[in-house]
């Protein structure tokens, strides 16, 4: 969970929407994410970019897990956005986020999980040294609530 405290755009740049992306796809209404292998290890790497990309999502209304031995699927509903994040437990699927906008769909990949993790650790250390919080307390609690809802693995 420490990486969710980092919140640096630099760490998650490959997964968040740029201003150019937002202009091209329009207002985002739905997001679908795929996580390889483990919800516990990788969920934050999709949840954090969603939180950072869609600031006008509104309050978190519902987080509902669908859990079994092969798949962890979490449905998330905010006032202005819905998302489904799926972990294929034990299967090596691509790390992807699909942003469904009013005009088109945009896919973002995370190709180098080690480099992303390394950047997150560096930014976490920097935030401690500089006594700053790149993500607000409310956003951190929101991320933790979502992570905890899918925190089951057989």
mmCIF file of C-alpha atoms in Angstrom:
data_model
loop_
_atom_site.group_PDB
_atom_site.id
_atom_site.type_symbol
_atom_site.label_atom_id
_atom_site.label_comp_id
_atom_site.label_asym_id
_atom_site.label_seq_id
_atom_site.Cartn_x
_atom_site.Cartn_y
_atom_site.Cartn_z
ATOM 1 C CA UNK A 1 0.000 0.000 0.000
ATOM 2 C CA UNK A 2 2.991 2.277 0.395
ATOM 3 C CA UNK A 3 3.089 2.878 -3.355
ATOM 4 C CA UNK A 4 -0.401 4.375 -3.231
ATOM 5 C CA UNK A 5 1.019 7.064 -0.962
ATOM 6 C CA UNK A 6 3.427 8.085 -3.676
ATOM 7 C CA UNK A 7 0.927 9.449 -6.149
ATOM 8 C CA UNK A 8 3.503 10.932 -8.421
ATOM 9 C CA UNK A 9 2.385 11.481 -11.965
ATOM 10 C CA UNK A 10 5.917 10.551 -13.018
ATOM 11 C CA UNK A 11 5.494 7.055 -11.566
ATOM 12 C CA UNK A 12 2.220 6.341 -13.329
ATOM 13 C CA UNK A 13 2.574 8.474 -16.462
ATOM 14 C CA UNK A 14 2.208 5.471 -18.778
ATOM 15 C CA UNK A 15 -1.224 4.684 -17.297
ATOM 16 C CA UNK A 16 -2.859 8.070 -16.741
ATOM 17 C CA UNK A 17 -4.661 10.218 -19.265
ATOM 18 C CA UNK A 18 -2.825 13.243 -20.618
ATOM 19 C CA UNK A 19 -4.680 16.428 -21.555
ATOM 20 C CA UNK A 20 -4.293 15.357 -25.187
ATOM 21 C CA UNK A 21 -5.839 11.950 -24.405
ATOM 22 C CA UNK A 22 -8.779 13.565 -22.597
ATOM 23 C CA UNK A 23 -9.429 15.880 -25.538
ATOM 24 C CA UNK A 24 -9.404 12.973 -28.002
ATOM 25 C CA UNK A 25 -11.560 10.493 -26.113
ATOM 26 C CA UNK A 26 -13.944 12.905 -24.391
ATOM 27 C CA UNK A 27 -15.430 12.619 -20.941
ATOM 28 C CA UNK A 28 -14.565 9.221 -19.427
ATOM 29 C CA UNK A 29 -17.623 7.250 -18.324
ATOM 30 C CA UNK A 30 -16.243 3.747 -17.825
ATOM 31 C CA UNK A 31 -12.849 2.127 -17.200
ATOM 32 C CA UNK A 32 -11.830 -1.505 -17.480
ATOM 33 C CA UNK A 33 -8.511 -2.725 -16.094
ATOM 34 C CA UNK A 34 -6.627 -6.023 -16.274
ATOM 35 C CA UNK A 35 -4.029 -7.044 -13.711
ATOM 36 C CA UNK A 36 -1.638 -9.969 -14.009
ATOM 37 C CA UNK A 37 -1.406 -12.587 -11.292
ATOM 38 C CA UNK A 38 -2.078 -10.866 -7.954
ATOM 39 C CA UNK A 39 -4.609 -8.300 -6.697
ATOM 40 C CA UNK A 40 -2.537 -7.692 -3.554
ATOM 41 C CA UNK A 41 0.620 -6.868 -5.502
ATOM 42 C CA UNK A 42 -0.712 -4.995 -8.505
ATOM 43 C CA UNK A 43 -4.165 -3.487 -7.863
ATOM 44 C CA UNK A 44 -2.766 -0.178 -6.671
ATOM 45 C CA UNK A 45 -0.983 0.230 -10.017
ATOM 46 C CA UNK A 46 -4.370 0.456 -11.752
ATOM 47 C CA UNK A 47 -6.442 2.134 -9.056
ATOM 48 C CA UNK A 48 -4.043 5.031 -8.571
ATOM 49 C CA UNK A 49 -3.997 6.029 -12.273
ATOM 50 C CA UNK A 50 -7.804 5.904 -12.359
ATOM 51 C CA UNK A 51 -7.976 8.245 -9.355
ATOM 52 C CA UNK A 52 -5.370 10.571 -10.908
ATOM 53 C CA UNK A 53 -6.894 10.535 -14.417
ATOM 54 C CA UNK A 54 -10.540 11.204 -13.583
ATOM 55 C CA UNK A 55 -10.678 13.956 -10.995
ATOM 56 C CA UNK A 56 -14.356 14.692 -11.669
ATOM 57 C CA UNK A 57 -15.454 11.122 -10.825
ATOM 58 C CA UNK A 58 -17.355 12.328 -7.731
ATOM 59 C CA UNK A 59 -17.742 10.508 -4.446
ATOM 60 C CA UNK A 60 -17.193 6.780 -4.172
ATOM 61 C CA UNK A 61 -20.615 5.131 -3.966
ATOM 62 C CA UNK A 62 -19.997 1.398 -4.196
ATOM 63 C CA UNK A 63 -17.195 -1.145 -4.273
ATOM 64 C CA UNK A 64 -18.319 -4.701 -4.932
ATOM 65 C CA UNK A 65 -15.957 -7.663 -5.274
ATOM 66 C CA UNK A 66 -16.684 -10.822 -7.233
ATOM 67 C CA UNK A 67 -14.227 -13.400 -5.973
ATOM 68 C CA UNK A 68 -13.380 -16.967 -6.910
ATOM 69 C CA UNK A 69 -10.240 -19.083 -7.267
ATOM 70 C CA UNK A 70 -9.417 -17.924 -10.795
ATOM 71 C CA UNK A 71 -10.568 -14.314 -10.933
ATOM 72 C CA UNK A 72 -10.793 -11.328 -8.619
ATOM 73 C CA UNK A 73 -13.126 -8.787 -10.171
ATOM 74 C CA UNK A 74 -13.998 -5.538 -8.430
ATOM 75 C CA UNK A 75 -16.803 -3.261 -9.607
ATOM 76 C CA UNK A 76 -16.330 0.357 -8.552
ATOM 77 C CA UNK A 77 -18.962 3.086 -8.865
ATOM 78 C CA UNK A 78 -18.488 6.774 -8.273
ATOM 79 C CA UNK A 79 -21.091 9.458 -8.985
ATOM 80 C CA UNK A 80 -19.733 10.139 -12.504
ATOM 81 C CA UNK A 81 -17.709 7.018 -13.314
ATOM 82 C CA UNK A 82 -17.845 3.229 -13.229
ATOM 83 C CA UNK A 83 -14.917 0.827 -13.409
ATOM 84 C CA UNK A 84 -14.203 -2.883 -13.330
ATOM 85 C CA UNK A 85 -10.754 -4.167 -12.427
ATOM 86 C CA UNK A 86 -10.010 -7.841 -13.011
ATOM 87 C CA UNK A 87 -7.109 -9.912 -11.743
ATOM 88 C CA UNK A 88 -6.595 -13.281 -13.348
ATOM 89 C CA UNK A 89 -5.045 -14.970 -10.309
ATOM 90 C CA UNK A 90 -2.030 -16.990 -11.392
ATOM 91 C CA UNK A 91 -2.343 -16.156 -15.090
ATOM 92 C CA UNK A 92 0.102 -13.852 -16.819
ATOM 93 C CA UNK A 93 -2.198 -11.448 -18.673
ATOM 94 C CA UNK A 94 -1.164 -8.015 -19.966
ATOM 95 C CA UNK A 95 -1.329 -5.086 -17.556
ATOM 96 C CA UNK A 96 -3.891 -2.831 -19.282
ATOM 97 C CA UNK A 97 -6.361 -0.026 -18.666
ATOM 98 C CA UNK A 98 -9.143 0.813 -21.130
ATOM 99 C CA UNK A 99 -10.592 4.316 -20.812
ATOM 100 C CA UNK A 100 -14.047 4.503 -22.421
ATOM 101 C CA UNK A 101 -14.686 8.115 -23.361
ATOM 102 C CA UNK A 102 -17.677 9.738 -25.041
ATOM 103 C CA UNK A 103 -15.858 9.764 -28.418
ATOM 104 C CA UNK A 104 -13.572 6.736 -28.318
ATOM 105 C CA UNK A 105 -11.747 4.118 -26.247
ATOM 106 C CA UNK A 106 -8.087 4.431 -25.300
ATOM 107 C CA UNK A 107 -5.894 1.566 -24.093
ATOM 108 C CA UNK A 108 -2.902 2.155 -21.822
ATOM 109 C CA UNK A 109 -0.339 -0.542 -20.986
ATOM 110 C CA UNK A 110 2.243 -0.949 -18.281
ATOM 111 C CA UNK A 111 5.046 -2.839 -19.945
ATOM 112 C CA UNK A 112 7.778 -2.597 -17.304
ATOM 113 C CA UNK A 113 6.427 -3.340 -13.839
ATOM 114 C CA UNK A 114 9.899 -3.358 -12.258
ATOM 115 C CA UNK A 115 10.705 0.159 -13.519
ATOM 116 C CA UNK A 116 7.342 1.437 -12.343
ATOM 117 C CA UNK A 117 7.859 -0.095 -8.890
ATOM 118 C CA UNK A 118 11.373 1.357 -8.704
ATOM 119 C CA UNK A 119 10.075 4.849 -9.548
ATOM 120 C CA UNK A 120 7.340 4.469 -6.934
ATOM 121 C CA UNK A 121 9.864 3.587 -4.231
ATOM 122 C CA UNK A 122 12.077 6.539 -5.192
ATOM 123 C CA UNK A 123 9.129 8.937 -5.129
ATOM 124 C CA UNK A 124 7.956 7.483 -1.801
ATOM 125 C CA UNK A 125 11.392 8.149 -0.290
ATOM 126 C CA UNK A 126 11.405 11.667 -1.771
ATOM 127 C CA UNK A 127 7.957 12.358 -0.275
ATOM 128 C CA UNK A 128 9.190 11.276 3.166
ATOM 129 C CA UNK A 129 12.357 13.371 2.863
ATOM 130 C CA UNK A 130 10.417 16.439 1.719
ATOM 131 C CA UNK A 131 7.497 15.820 4.102
ATOM 132 C CA UNK A 132 4.949 16.117 1.286
ATOM 133 C CA UNK A 133 1.879 14.090 0.353
ATOM 134 C CA UNK A 134 1.482 13.854 -3.433
ATOM 135 C CA UNK A 135 -1.955 12.255 -2.988
ATOM 136 C CA UNK A 136 -4.550 13.769 -0.688
ATOM 137 C CA UNK A 137 -5.585 11.887 2.419
ATOM 138 C CA UNK A 138 -9.088 11.377 0.999
ATOM 139 C CA UNK A 139 -7.737 9.906 -2.241
ATOM 140 C CA UNK A 140 -5.398 7.627 -0.276
ATOM 141 C CA UNK A 141 -8.316 6.360 1.833
ATOM 142 C CA UNK A 142 -10.368 5.848 -1.324
ATOM 143 C CA UNK A 143 -7.568 3.779 -2.888
ATOM 144 C CA UNK A 144 -7.177 1.710 0.289
ATOM 145 C CA UNK A 145 -10.926 1.036 0.469
ATOM 146 C CA UNK A 146 -10.930 -0.273 -3.102
ATOM 147 C CA UNK A 147 -7.821 -2.401 -2.540
ATOM 148 C CA UNK A 148 -9.234 -3.929 0.625
ATOM 149 C CA UNK A 149 -12.486 -4.888 -1.103
ATOM 150 C CA UNK A 150 -10.663 -7.215 -3.484
ATOM 151 C CA UNK A 151 -8.112 -8.387 -0.966
ATOM 152 C CA UNK A 152 -8.814 -12.092 -1.227
ATOM 153 C CA UNK A 153 -6.662 -14.737 -2.803
ATOM 154 C CA UNK A 154 -6.997 -18.455 -2.346
#
